[in-house]
Short mmCIF file of N, CA and C in Angstrom, two decimals:
data_model
loop_
_atom_site.label_atom_id
_atom_site.label_comp_id
_atom_site.label_asym_id
_atom_site.label_seq_id
_atom_site.Cartn_x
_atom_site.Cartn_y
_atom_site.Cartn_z
N UNK A 1 -5.22 -21.62 0.51
CA UNK A 1 -6.29 -20.92 -0.20
C UNK A 1 -5.99 -19.42 -0.24
N UNK A 2 -6.07 -18.87 -1.43
CA UNK A 2 -5.86 -17.43 -1.57
C UNK A 2 -7.09 -16.68 -1.10
N UNK A 3 -6.83 -15.54 -0.54
CA UNK A 3 -7.95 -14.68 -0.15
C UNK A 3 -7.76 -13.33 -0.82
N UNK A 4 -8.82 -12.61 -0.94
CA UNK A 4 -8.74 -11.31 -1.59
C UNK A 4 -7.98 -10.31 -0.71
N UNK A 5 -7.52 -9.24 -1.33
CA UNK A 5 -6.86 -8.19 -0.57
C UNK A 5 -7.81 -7.62 0.48
N UNK A 6 -9.07 -7.44 0.11
CA UNK A 6 -10.06 -6.91 1.05
C UNK A 6 -10.16 -7.81 2.28
N UNK A 7 -10.20 -9.12 2.05
CA UNK A 7 -10.28 -10.06 3.17
C UNK A 7 -9.07 -9.90 4.09
N UNK A 8 -7.90 -9.77 3.49
CA UNK A 8 -6.68 -9.52 4.28
C UNK A 8 -6.79 -8.19 5.03
N UNK A 9 -7.24 -7.17 4.32
CA UNK A 9 -7.34 -5.84 4.92
C UNK A 9 -8.27 -5.85 6.14
N UNK A 10 -9.33 -6.63 6.07
CA UNK A 10 -10.28 -6.67 7.17
C UNK A 10 -9.66 -7.26 8.44
N UNK A 11 -8.59 -8.01 8.32
CA UNK A 11 -7.92 -8.54 9.51
C UNK A 11 -7.15 -7.45 10.25
N UNK A 12 -6.99 -6.29 9.61
CA UNK A 12 -6.22 -5.19 10.21
C UNK A 12 -7.10 -4.14 10.88
N UNK A 13 -8.41 -4.33 10.84
CA UNK A 13 -9.29 -3.36 11.49
C UNK A 13 -9.04 -3.35 12.99
N UNK A 14 -9.05 -2.15 13.56
CA UNK A 14 -8.80 -2.02 14.99
C UNK A 14 -9.21 -0.62 15.43
N UNK A 15 -9.59 -0.48 16.69
CA UNK A 15 -9.91 0.86 17.19
C UNK A 15 -8.68 1.76 17.30
N UNK A 16 -7.50 1.13 17.49
CA UNK A 16 -6.27 1.92 17.57
C UNK A 16 -6.00 2.55 16.20
N UNK A 17 -5.74 3.84 16.17
CA UNK A 17 -5.66 4.55 14.90
C UNK A 17 -4.25 4.57 14.32
N UNK A 18 -3.86 3.47 13.70
CA UNK A 18 -2.66 3.48 12.88
C UNK A 18 -3.11 3.78 11.45
N UNK A 19 -2.20 4.11 10.57
CA UNK A 19 -2.57 4.34 9.16
C UNK A 19 -3.23 3.10 8.58
N UNK A 20 -2.69 1.94 8.90
CA UNK A 20 -3.22 0.69 8.36
C UNK A 20 -4.61 0.39 8.89
N UNK A 21 -4.79 0.52 10.20
CA UNK A 21 -6.11 0.20 10.76
C UNK A 21 -7.15 1.21 10.31
N UNK A 22 -6.76 2.46 10.15
CA UNK A 22 -7.70 3.47 9.66
C UNK A 22 -8.13 3.16 8.22
N UNK A 23 -7.17 2.77 7.38
CA UNK A 23 -7.48 2.36 6.01
C UNK A 23 -8.45 1.18 6.03
N UNK A 24 -8.17 0.18 6.85
CA UNK A 24 -9.05 -0.99 6.94
C UNK A 24 -10.44 -0.61 7.43
N UNK A 25 -10.51 0.22 8.46
CA UNK A 25 -11.81 0.65 8.98
C UNK A 25 -12.61 1.40 7.92
N UNK A 26 -11.94 2.29 7.18
CA UNK A 26 -12.63 3.07 6.15
C UNK A 26 -13.04 2.20 4.97
N UNK A 27 -12.17 1.27 4.57
CA UNK A 27 -12.51 0.37 3.46
C UNK A 27 -13.71 -0.50 3.81
N UNK A 28 -13.84 -0.87 5.08
CA UNK A 28 -14.98 -1.68 5.51
C UNK A 28 -16.30 -0.94 5.30
N UNK A 29 -16.26 0.37 5.36
CA UNK A 29 -17.47 1.19 5.16
C UNK A 29 -17.73 1.52 3.69
N UNK A 30 -16.76 1.21 2.83
CA UNK A 30 -16.84 1.53 1.40
C UNK A 30 -17.58 0.42 0.66
N UNK A 31 -18.84 0.64 0.36
CA UNK A 31 -19.65 -0.42 -0.26
C UNK A 31 -19.24 -0.71 -1.70
N UNK A 32 -18.48 0.17 -2.32
CA UNK A 32 -18.03 -0.04 -3.70
C UNK A 32 -16.66 -0.71 -3.79
N UNK A 33 -15.98 -0.89 -2.67
CA UNK A 33 -14.62 -1.47 -2.68
C UNK A 33 -14.64 -2.81 -3.41
N UNK A 34 -13.67 -3.05 -4.31
CA UNK A 34 -13.62 -4.34 -5.03
C UNK A 34 -13.22 -5.49 -4.11
N UNK A 35 -14.19 -6.03 -3.45
CA UNK A 35 -13.95 -6.98 -2.35
C UNK A 35 -13.35 -8.31 -2.79
N UNK A 36 -13.56 -8.72 -4.03
CA UNK A 36 -13.05 -10.02 -4.48
C UNK A 36 -11.71 -9.92 -5.18
N UNK A 37 -11.21 -8.72 -5.38
CA UNK A 37 -10.02 -8.53 -6.21
C UNK A 37 -8.74 -9.01 -5.54
N UNK A 38 -7.89 -9.62 -6.37
CA UNK A 38 -6.52 -9.98 -5.99
C UNK A 38 -5.54 -9.30 -6.93
N UNK A 39 -6.02 -8.27 -7.65
CA UNK A 39 -5.24 -7.62 -8.70
C UNK A 39 -4.77 -6.24 -8.25
N UNK A 40 -3.45 -6.05 -8.21
CA UNK A 40 -2.87 -4.80 -7.75
C UNK A 40 -3.38 -3.60 -8.55
N UNK A 41 -3.38 -3.72 -9.88
CA UNK A 41 -3.73 -2.58 -10.72
C UNK A 41 -5.21 -2.20 -10.58
N UNK A 42 -6.06 -3.19 -10.48
CA UNK A 42 -7.48 -2.91 -10.27
C UNK A 42 -7.69 -2.17 -8.95
N UNK A 43 -7.05 -2.67 -7.91
CA UNK A 43 -7.21 -2.06 -6.59
C UNK A 43 -6.60 -0.66 -6.52
N UNK A 44 -5.38 -0.50 -7.05
CA UNK A 44 -4.74 0.82 -6.97
C UNK A 44 -5.52 1.84 -7.79
N UNK A 45 -6.03 1.44 -8.96
CA UNK A 45 -6.84 2.37 -9.76
C UNK A 45 -8.10 2.77 -9.01
N UNK A 46 -8.76 1.79 -8.42
CA UNK A 46 -9.96 2.10 -7.64
C UNK A 46 -9.65 3.09 -6.53
N UNK A 47 -8.61 2.81 -5.77
CA UNK A 47 -8.26 3.66 -4.63
C UNK A 47 -7.88 5.07 -5.08
N UNK A 48 -7.13 5.17 -6.16
CA UNK A 48 -6.72 6.50 -6.64
C UNK A 48 -7.92 7.32 -7.10
N UNK A 49 -8.90 6.67 -7.70
CA UNK A 49 -10.04 7.39 -8.27
C UNK A 49 -11.21 7.58 -7.28
N UNK A 50 -11.33 6.69 -6.31
CA UNK A 50 -12.56 6.68 -5.51
C UNK A 50 -12.39 6.79 -4.00
N UNK A 51 -11.21 6.51 -3.50
CA UNK A 51 -11.06 6.39 -2.05
C UNK A 51 -10.46 7.67 -1.46
N UNK A 52 -11.31 8.65 -1.25
CA UNK A 52 -10.83 9.90 -0.65
C UNK A 52 -10.41 9.71 0.80
N UNK A 53 -10.74 8.56 1.37
CA UNK A 53 -10.35 8.28 2.76
C UNK A 53 -8.90 7.81 2.89
N UNK A 54 -8.25 7.46 1.77
CA UNK A 54 -6.87 7.00 1.83
C UNK A 54 -5.95 8.19 1.61
N UNK A 55 -5.27 8.60 2.67
CA UNK A 55 -4.49 9.84 2.62
C UNK A 55 -3.24 9.73 1.77
N UNK A 56 -2.70 8.52 1.64
CA UNK A 56 -1.45 8.36 0.91
C UNK A 56 -1.39 6.95 0.33
N UNK A 57 -1.08 6.83 -0.95
CA UNK A 57 -1.05 5.52 -1.60
C UNK A 57 0.05 4.60 -1.07
N UNK A 58 1.06 5.19 -0.41
CA UNK A 58 2.11 4.32 0.14
C UNK A 58 1.53 3.37 1.18
N UNK A 59 0.45 3.75 1.84
CA UNK A 59 -0.19 2.86 2.82
C UNK A 59 -0.68 1.60 2.10
N UNK A 60 -1.36 1.79 0.97
CA UNK A 60 -1.81 0.65 0.18
C UNK A 60 -0.62 -0.18 -0.33
N UNK A 61 0.38 0.50 -0.87
CA UNK A 61 1.54 -0.22 -1.41
C UNK A 61 2.22 -1.08 -0.35
N UNK A 62 2.40 -0.53 0.85
CA UNK A 62 3.02 -1.29 1.94
C UNK A 62 2.17 -2.51 2.32
N UNK A 63 0.86 -2.30 2.41
CA UNK A 63 -0.02 -3.41 2.77
C UNK A 63 -0.10 -4.43 1.65
N UNK A 64 -0.02 -3.98 0.40
CA UNK A 64 -0.02 -4.92 -0.72
C UNK A 64 1.17 -5.86 -0.62
N UNK A 65 2.34 -5.32 -0.30
CA UNK A 65 3.53 -6.16 -0.14
C UNK A 65 3.33 -7.20 0.95
N UNK A 66 2.75 -6.80 2.06
CA UNK A 66 2.48 -7.75 3.15
C UNK A 66 1.45 -8.79 2.72
N UNK A 67 0.43 -8.34 1.99
CA UNK A 67 -0.61 -9.25 1.47
C UNK A 67 0.02 -10.31 0.57
N UNK A 68 0.89 -9.89 -0.35
CA UNK A 68 1.54 -10.82 -1.26
C UNK A 68 2.40 -11.81 -0.47
N UNK A 69 3.14 -11.33 0.51
CA UNK A 69 3.96 -12.22 1.33
C UNK A 69 3.10 -13.26 2.07
N UNK A 70 1.96 -12.83 2.58
CA UNK A 70 1.08 -13.73 3.33
C UNK A 70 0.34 -14.71 2.45
N UNK A 71 0.30 -14.48 1.14
CA UNK A 71 -0.47 -15.33 0.24
C UNK A 71 0.41 -16.15 -0.70
N UNK A 72 1.66 -16.30 -0.37
CA UNK A 72 2.55 -17.12 -1.21
C UNK A 72 2.25 -18.60 -1.01
#
């Protein structure tokens, strides 16, 4: 069963402050995050326009690659 990127991202939440866990923690607080999306372009556009908490898009790109690998 495929899961959304948000669902995958929520598995990375942690008190330890890595770039990935910080992104996950911040996205969990973002009530506008496209929680059902499995679409790279929709998510990257949203993050570029709305997610001031994401310091660098490479964090999303790296996690997207892992998400795709985990959902094959």
